[in-house]
PDB file of C-alpha atoms in Angstrom:
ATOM      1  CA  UNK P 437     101.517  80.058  85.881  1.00  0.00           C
ATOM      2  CA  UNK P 438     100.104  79.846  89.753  1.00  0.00           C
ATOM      3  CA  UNK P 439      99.443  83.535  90.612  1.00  0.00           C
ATOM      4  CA  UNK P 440      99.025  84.452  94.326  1.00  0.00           C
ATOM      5  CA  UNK P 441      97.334  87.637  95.370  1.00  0.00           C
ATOM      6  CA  UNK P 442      97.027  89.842  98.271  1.00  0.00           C
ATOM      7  CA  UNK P 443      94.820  92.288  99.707  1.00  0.00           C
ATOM      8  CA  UNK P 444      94.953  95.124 100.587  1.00  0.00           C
ATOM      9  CA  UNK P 445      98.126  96.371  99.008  1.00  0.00           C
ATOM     10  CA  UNK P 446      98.734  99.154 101.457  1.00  0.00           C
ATOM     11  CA  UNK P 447      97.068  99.566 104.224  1.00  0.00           C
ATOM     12  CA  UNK P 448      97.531 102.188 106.594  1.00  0.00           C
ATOM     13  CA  UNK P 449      95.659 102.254 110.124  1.00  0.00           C
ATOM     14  CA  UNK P 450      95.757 103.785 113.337  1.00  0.00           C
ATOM     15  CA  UNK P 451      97.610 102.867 116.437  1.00  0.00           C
ATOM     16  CA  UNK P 452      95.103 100.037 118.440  1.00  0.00           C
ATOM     17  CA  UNK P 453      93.167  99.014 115.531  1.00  0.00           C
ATOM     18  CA  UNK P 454      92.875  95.437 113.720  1.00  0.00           C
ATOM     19  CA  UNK P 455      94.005  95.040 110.524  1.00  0.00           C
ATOM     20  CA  UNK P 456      93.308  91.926 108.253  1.00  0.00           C
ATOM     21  CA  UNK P 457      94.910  90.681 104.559  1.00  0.00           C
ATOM     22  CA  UNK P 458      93.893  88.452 102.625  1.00  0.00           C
ATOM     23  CA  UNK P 459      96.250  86.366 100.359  1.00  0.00           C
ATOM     24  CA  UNK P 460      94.367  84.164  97.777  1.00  0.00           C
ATOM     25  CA  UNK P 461      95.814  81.403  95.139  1.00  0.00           C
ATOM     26  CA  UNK P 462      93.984  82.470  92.078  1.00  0.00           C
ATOM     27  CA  UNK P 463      94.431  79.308  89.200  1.00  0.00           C
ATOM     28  CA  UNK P 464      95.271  76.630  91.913  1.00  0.00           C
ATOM     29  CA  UNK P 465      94.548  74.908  95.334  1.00  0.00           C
ATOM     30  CA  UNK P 466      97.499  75.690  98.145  1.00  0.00           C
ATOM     31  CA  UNK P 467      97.117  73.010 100.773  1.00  0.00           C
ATOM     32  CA  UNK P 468      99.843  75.291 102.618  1.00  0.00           C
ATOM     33  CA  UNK P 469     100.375  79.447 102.811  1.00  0.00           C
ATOM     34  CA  UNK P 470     103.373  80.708 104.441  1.00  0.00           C
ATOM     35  CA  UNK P 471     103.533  84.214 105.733  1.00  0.00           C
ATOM     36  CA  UNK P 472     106.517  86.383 106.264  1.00  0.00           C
ATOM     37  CA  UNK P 473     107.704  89.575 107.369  1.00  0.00           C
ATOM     38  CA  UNK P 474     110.171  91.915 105.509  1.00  0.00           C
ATOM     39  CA  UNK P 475     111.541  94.213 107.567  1.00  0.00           C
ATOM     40  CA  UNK P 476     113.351  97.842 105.256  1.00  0.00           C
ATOM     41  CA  UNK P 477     115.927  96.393 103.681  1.00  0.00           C
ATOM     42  CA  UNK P 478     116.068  93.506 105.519  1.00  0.00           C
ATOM     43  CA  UNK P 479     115.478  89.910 104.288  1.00  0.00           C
ATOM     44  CA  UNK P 480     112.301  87.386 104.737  1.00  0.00           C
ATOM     45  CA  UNK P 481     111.060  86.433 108.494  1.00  0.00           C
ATOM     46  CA  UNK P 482     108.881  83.366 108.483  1.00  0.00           C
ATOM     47  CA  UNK P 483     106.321  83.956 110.958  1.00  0.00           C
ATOM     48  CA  UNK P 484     103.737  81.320 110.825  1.00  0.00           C
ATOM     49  CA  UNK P 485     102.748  78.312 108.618  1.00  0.00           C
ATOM     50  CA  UNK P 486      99.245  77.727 107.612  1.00  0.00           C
ATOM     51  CA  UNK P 487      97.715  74.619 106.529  1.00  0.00           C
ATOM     52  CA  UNK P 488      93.869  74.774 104.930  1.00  0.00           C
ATOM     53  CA  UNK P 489      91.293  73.315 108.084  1.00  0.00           C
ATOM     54  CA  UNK P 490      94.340  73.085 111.090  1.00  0.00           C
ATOM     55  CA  UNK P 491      95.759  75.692 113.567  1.00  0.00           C
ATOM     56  CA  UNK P 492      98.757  77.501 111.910  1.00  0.00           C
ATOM     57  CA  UNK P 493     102.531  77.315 113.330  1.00  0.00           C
ATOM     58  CA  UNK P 494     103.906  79.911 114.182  1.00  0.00           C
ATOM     59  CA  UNK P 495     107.680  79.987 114.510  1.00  0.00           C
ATOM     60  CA  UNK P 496     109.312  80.968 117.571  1.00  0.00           C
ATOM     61  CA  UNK P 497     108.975  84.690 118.886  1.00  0.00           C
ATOM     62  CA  UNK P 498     105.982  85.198 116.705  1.00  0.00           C
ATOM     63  CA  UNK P 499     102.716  86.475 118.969  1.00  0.00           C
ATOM     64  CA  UNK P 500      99.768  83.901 118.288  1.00  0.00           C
ATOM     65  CA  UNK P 501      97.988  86.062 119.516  1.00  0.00           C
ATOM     66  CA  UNK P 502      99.203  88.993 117.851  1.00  0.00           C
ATOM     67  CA  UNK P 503      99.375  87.591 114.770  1.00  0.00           C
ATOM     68  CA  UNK P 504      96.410  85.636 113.853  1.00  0.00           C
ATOM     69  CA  UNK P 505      95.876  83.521 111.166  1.00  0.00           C
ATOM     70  CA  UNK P 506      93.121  81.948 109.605  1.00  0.00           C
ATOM     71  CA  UNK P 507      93.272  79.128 106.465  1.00  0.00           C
ATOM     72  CA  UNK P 508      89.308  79.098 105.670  1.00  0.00           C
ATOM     73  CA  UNK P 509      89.595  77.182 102.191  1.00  0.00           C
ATOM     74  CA  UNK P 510      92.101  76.046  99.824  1.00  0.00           C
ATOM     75  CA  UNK P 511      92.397  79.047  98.232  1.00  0.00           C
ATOM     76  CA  UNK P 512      92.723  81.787 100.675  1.00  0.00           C
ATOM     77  CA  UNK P 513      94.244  82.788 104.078  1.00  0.00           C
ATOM     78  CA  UNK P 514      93.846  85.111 106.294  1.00  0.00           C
ATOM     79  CA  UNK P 515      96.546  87.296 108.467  1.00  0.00           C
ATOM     80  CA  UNK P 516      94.795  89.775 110.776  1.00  0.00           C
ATOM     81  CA  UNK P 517      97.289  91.669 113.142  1.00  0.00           C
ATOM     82  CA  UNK P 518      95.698  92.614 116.076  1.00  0.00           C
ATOM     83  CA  UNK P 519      95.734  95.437 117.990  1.00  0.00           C
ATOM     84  CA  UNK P 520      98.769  97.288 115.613  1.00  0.00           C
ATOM     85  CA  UNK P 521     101.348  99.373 117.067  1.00  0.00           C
ATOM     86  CA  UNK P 522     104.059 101.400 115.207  1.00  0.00           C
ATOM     87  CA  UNK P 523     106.191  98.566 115.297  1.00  0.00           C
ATOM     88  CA  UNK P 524     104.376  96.191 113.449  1.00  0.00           C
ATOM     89  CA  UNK P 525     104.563  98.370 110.418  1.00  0.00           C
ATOM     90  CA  UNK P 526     106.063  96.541 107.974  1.00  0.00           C
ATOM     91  CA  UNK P 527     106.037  94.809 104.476  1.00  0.00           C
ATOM     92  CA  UNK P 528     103.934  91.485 105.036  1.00  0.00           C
ATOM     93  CA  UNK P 529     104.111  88.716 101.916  1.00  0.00           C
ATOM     94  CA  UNK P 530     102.564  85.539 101.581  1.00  0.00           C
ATOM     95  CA  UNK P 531     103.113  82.505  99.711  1.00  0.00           C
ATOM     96  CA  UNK P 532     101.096  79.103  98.594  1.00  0.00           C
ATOM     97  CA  UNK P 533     102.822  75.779  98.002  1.00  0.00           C
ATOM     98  CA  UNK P 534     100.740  73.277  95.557  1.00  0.00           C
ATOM     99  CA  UNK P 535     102.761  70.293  97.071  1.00  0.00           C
ATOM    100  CA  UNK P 536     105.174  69.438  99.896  1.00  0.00           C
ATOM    101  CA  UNK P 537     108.080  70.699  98.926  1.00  0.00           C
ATOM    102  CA  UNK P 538     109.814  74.083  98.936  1.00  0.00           C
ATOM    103  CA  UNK P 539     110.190  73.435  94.943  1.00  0.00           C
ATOM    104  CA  UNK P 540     106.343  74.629  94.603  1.00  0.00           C
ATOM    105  CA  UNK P 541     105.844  77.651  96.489  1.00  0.00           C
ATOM    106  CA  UNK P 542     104.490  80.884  94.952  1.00  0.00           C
ATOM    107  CA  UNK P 543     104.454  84.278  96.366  1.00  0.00           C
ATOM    108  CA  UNK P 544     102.115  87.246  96.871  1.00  0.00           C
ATOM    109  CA  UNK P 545     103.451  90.868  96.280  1.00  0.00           C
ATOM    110  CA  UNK P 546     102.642  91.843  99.596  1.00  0.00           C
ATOM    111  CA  UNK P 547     100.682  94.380 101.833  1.00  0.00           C
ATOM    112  CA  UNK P 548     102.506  97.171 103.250  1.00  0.00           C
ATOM    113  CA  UNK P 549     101.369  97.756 106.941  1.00  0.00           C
ATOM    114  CA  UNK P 550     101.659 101.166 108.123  1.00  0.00           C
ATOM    115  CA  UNK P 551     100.649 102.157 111.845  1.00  0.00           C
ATOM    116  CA  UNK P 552     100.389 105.471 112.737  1.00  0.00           C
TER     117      UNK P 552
ATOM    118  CA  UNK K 993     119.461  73.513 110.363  1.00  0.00           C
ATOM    119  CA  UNK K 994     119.952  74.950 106.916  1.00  0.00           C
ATOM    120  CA  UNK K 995     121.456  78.326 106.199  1.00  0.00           C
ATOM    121  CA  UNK K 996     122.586  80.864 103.404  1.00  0.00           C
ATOM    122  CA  UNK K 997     124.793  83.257 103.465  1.00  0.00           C
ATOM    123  CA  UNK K 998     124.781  86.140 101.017  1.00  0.00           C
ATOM    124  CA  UNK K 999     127.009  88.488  99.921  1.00  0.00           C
ATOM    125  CA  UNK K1000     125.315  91.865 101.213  1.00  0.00           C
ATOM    126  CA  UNK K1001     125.331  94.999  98.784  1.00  0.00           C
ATOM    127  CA  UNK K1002     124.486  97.502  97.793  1.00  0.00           C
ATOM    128  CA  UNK K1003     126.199  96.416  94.431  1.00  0.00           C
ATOM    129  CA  UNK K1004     126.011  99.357  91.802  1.00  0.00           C
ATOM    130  CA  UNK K1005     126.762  98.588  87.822  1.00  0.00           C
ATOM    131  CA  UNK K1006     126.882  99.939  84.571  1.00  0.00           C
ATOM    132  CA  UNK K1007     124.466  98.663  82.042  1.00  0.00           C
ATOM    133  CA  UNK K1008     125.957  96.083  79.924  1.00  0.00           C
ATOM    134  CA  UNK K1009     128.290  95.235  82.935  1.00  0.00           C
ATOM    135  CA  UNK K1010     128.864  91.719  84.108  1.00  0.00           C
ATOM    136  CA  UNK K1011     127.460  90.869  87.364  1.00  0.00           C
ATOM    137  CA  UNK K1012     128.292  88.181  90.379  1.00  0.00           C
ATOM    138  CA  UNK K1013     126.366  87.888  93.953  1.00  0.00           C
ATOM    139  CA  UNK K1014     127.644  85.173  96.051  1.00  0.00           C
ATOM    140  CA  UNK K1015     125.577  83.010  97.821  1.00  0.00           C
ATOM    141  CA  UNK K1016     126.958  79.779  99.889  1.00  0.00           C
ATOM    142  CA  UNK K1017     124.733  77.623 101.818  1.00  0.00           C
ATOM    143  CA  UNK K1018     125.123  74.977 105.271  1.00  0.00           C
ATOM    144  CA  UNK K1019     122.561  72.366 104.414  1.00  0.00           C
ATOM    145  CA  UNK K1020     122.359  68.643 105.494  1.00  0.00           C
ATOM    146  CA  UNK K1021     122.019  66.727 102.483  1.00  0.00           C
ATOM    147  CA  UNK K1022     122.162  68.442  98.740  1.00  0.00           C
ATOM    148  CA  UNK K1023     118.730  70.058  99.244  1.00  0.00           C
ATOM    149  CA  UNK K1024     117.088  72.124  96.337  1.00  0.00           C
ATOM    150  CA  UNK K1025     118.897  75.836  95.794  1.00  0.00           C
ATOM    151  CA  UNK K1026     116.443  78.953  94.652  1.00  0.00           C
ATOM    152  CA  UNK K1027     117.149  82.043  93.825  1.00  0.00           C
ATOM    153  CA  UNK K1028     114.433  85.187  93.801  1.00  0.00           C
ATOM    154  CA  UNK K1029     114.135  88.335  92.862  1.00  0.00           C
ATOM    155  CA  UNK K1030     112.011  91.372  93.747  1.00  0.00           C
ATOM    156  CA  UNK K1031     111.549  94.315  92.057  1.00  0.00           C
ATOM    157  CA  UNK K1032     110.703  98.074  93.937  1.00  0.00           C
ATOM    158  CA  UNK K1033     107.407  97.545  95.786  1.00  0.00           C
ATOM    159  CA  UNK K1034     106.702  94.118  95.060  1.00  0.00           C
ATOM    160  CA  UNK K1035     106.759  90.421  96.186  1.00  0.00           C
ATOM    161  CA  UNK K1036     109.005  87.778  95.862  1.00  0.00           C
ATOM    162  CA  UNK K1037     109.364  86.157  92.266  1.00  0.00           C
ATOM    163  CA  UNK K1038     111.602  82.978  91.682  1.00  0.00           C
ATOM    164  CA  UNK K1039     114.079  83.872  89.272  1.00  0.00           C
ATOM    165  CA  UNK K1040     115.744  80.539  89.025  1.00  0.00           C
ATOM    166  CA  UNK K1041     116.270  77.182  91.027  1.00  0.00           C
ATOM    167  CA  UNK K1042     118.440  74.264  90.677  1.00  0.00           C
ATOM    168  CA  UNK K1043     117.488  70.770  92.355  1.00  0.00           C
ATOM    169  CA  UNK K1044     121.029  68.789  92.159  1.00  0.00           C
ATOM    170  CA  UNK K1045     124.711  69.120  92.513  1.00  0.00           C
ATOM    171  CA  UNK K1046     126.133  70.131  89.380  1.00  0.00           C
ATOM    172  CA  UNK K1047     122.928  71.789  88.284  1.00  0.00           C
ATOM    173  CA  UNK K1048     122.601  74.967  86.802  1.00  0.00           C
ATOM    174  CA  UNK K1049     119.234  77.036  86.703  1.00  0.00           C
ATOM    175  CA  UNK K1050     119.325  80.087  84.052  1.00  0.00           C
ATOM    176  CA  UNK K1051     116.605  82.749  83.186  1.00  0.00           C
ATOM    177  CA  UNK K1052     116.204  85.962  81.547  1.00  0.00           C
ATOM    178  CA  UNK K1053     120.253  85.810  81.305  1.00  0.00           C
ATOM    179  CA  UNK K1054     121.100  84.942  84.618  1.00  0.00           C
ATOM    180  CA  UNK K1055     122.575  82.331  85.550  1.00  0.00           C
ATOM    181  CA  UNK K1056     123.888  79.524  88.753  1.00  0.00           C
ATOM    182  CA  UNK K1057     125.720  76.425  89.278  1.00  0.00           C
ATOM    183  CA  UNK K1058     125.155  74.255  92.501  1.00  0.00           C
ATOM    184  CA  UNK K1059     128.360  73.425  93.199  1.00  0.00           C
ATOM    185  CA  UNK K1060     129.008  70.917  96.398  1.00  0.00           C
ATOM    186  CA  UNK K1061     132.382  71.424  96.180  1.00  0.00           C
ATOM    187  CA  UNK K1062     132.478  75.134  97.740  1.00  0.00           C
ATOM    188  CA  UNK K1063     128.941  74.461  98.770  1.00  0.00           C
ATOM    189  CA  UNK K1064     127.740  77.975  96.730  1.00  0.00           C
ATOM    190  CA  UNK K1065     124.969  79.225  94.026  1.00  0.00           C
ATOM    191  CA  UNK K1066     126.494  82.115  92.838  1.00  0.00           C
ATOM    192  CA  UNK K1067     124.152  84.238  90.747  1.00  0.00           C
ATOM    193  CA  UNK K1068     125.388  85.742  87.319  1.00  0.00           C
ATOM    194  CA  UNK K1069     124.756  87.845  84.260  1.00  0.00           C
ATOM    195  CA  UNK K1070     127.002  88.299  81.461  1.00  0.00           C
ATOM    196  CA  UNK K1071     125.747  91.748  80.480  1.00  0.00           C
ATOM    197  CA  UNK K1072     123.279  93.268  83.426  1.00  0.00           C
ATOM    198  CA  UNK K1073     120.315  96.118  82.168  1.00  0.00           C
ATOM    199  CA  UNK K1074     118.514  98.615  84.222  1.00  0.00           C
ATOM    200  CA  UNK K1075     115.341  96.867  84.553  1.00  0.00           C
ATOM    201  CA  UNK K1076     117.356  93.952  86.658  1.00  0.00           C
ATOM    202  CA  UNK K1077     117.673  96.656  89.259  1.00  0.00           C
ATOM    203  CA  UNK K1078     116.121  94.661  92.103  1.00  0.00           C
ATOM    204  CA  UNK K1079     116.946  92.577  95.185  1.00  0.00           C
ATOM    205  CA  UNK K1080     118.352  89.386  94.678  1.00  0.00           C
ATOM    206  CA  UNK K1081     117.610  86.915  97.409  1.00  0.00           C
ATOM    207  CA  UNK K1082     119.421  83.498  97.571  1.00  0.00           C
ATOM    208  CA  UNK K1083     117.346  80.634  99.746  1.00  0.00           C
ATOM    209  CA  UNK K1084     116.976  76.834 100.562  1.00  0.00           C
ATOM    210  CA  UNK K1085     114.575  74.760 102.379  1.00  0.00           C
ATOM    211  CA  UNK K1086     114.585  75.191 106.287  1.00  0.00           C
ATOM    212  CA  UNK K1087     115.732  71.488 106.676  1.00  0.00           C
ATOM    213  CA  UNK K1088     115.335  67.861 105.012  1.00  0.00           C
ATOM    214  CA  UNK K1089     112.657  68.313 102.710  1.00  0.00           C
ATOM    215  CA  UNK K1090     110.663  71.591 105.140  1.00  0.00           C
ATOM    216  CA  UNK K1091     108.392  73.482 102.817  1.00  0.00           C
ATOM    217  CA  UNK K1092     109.348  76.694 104.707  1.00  0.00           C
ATOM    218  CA  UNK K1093     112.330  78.475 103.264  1.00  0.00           C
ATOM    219  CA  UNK K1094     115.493  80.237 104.436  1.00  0.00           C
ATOM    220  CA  UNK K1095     116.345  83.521 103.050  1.00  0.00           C
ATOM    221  CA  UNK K1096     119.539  85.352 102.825  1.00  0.00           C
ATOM    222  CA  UNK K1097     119.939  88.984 103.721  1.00  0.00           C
ATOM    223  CA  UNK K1098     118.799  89.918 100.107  1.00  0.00           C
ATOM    224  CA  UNK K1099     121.292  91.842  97.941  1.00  0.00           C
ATOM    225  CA  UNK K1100     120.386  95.187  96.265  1.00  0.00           C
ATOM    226  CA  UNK K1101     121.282  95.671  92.777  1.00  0.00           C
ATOM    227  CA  UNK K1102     121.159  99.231  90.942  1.00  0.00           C
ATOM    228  CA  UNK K1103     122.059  99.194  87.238  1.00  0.00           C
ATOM    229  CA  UNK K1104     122.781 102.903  85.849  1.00  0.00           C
ATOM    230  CA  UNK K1105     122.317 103.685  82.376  1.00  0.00           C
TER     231      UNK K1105
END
């Protein structure tokens, strides 16, 4: 089956510093990532929609700047949060969809983001 | 746009107990119905999905019907173990035919021996 990865795991960083994952489609080509935020105990936030070679969109309330995302290749995209704060520690997962419908989309197991 | 709304937990069971999360949905249309699980520290793994009204999508022993009528996907299992313990998330598409998907609030299940 499509397997998704994502790198780091955990990650845990200090207050002001960058902080990049990495989510890659391993057996398959993902023309579109998604990547969402889980806050504890909380359900899925989209935050931003990536498509391979074209600016990503970010839904609303989502810093673009913040939040940056880069999809390089087919295979892999990029989420660096910039400048982290305490309050962006949280549980960041990614998906890949093969096609254009919500029927084909395959997540990562996610990075946990702490900020001290 | 679409929405889901999910019946919230924490639900605690027995092993060997039959389980029921409720999950009804606002969608325009009879868009495709998932539902996902993830287990302690991981991602998001689809558990089941069902495309059509009248559908029903089953794995590993659970079990949903897409019914229009009540416009709900409720998620079942006749006889629940502790390895389901997990959070059980309902979803649909955002809108139409979006790629993006809408989450409910996630229900946690516990199964005790």
């Amino acid at each position: 089956g499509a397997v998704v990865s994502q790198h780091p795991s955990r990650v845990i960083c200090k207050s002001g510093t960058s902080v990049k994952i990495e989510c890659r489609s391993l057996d398959f080509q993902a023309t579109t990532m998604f990547w969402y935020r889980q806050f504890p105990k909380k359900s899925l936030m989209l935050m931003a929609t990536s498509n391979e070679g074209s600016k990503a969109t970010y839904e609303q309330g989502v810093e673009k700047d913040k939040f940056l995302i880069n999809h390089a290749s087919l295979t892999l995209s990029t989420l660096t949060v910039t400048s982290a704060h305490p309050e962006d520690s949280s549980f960041y997962i990614c998906s890949a969809s093969t096609s254009g419908s919500a029927d084909t989309q395959y997540f990562g197991p996610g990075t946990r983001l702490t900020v001290l | 746009g679409n929405s889901v709304t999910q019946m919230e937990g924490p639900v605690t069971l027995s092993e060997e107990a039959f389980l029921t999360i409720n999950c009804t949905y606002t969608a325009t249309g009879y868009p495709s119905l998932f539902w996902y699980v993830q287990y302690p520290g991981e991602g998001l793994q689809l558990l089941l999905k069902a495309t059509k009204a009248d559908d029903k999508g089953s794995n590993k022993g659970f079990e949903a019907t897409y019914r229009k009528e009540t416009t709900s996907f409720h998620l079942e299992k006749g006889s629940v173990q502790v390895s389901d313990s997990a959070v059980y998330f309902c979803a649909l598409p955002f809108s139409g035919s979006a790629r993006q998907l809408t989450f409910g609030s996630g229900t946690q299940l516990t199964v005790l021996p």
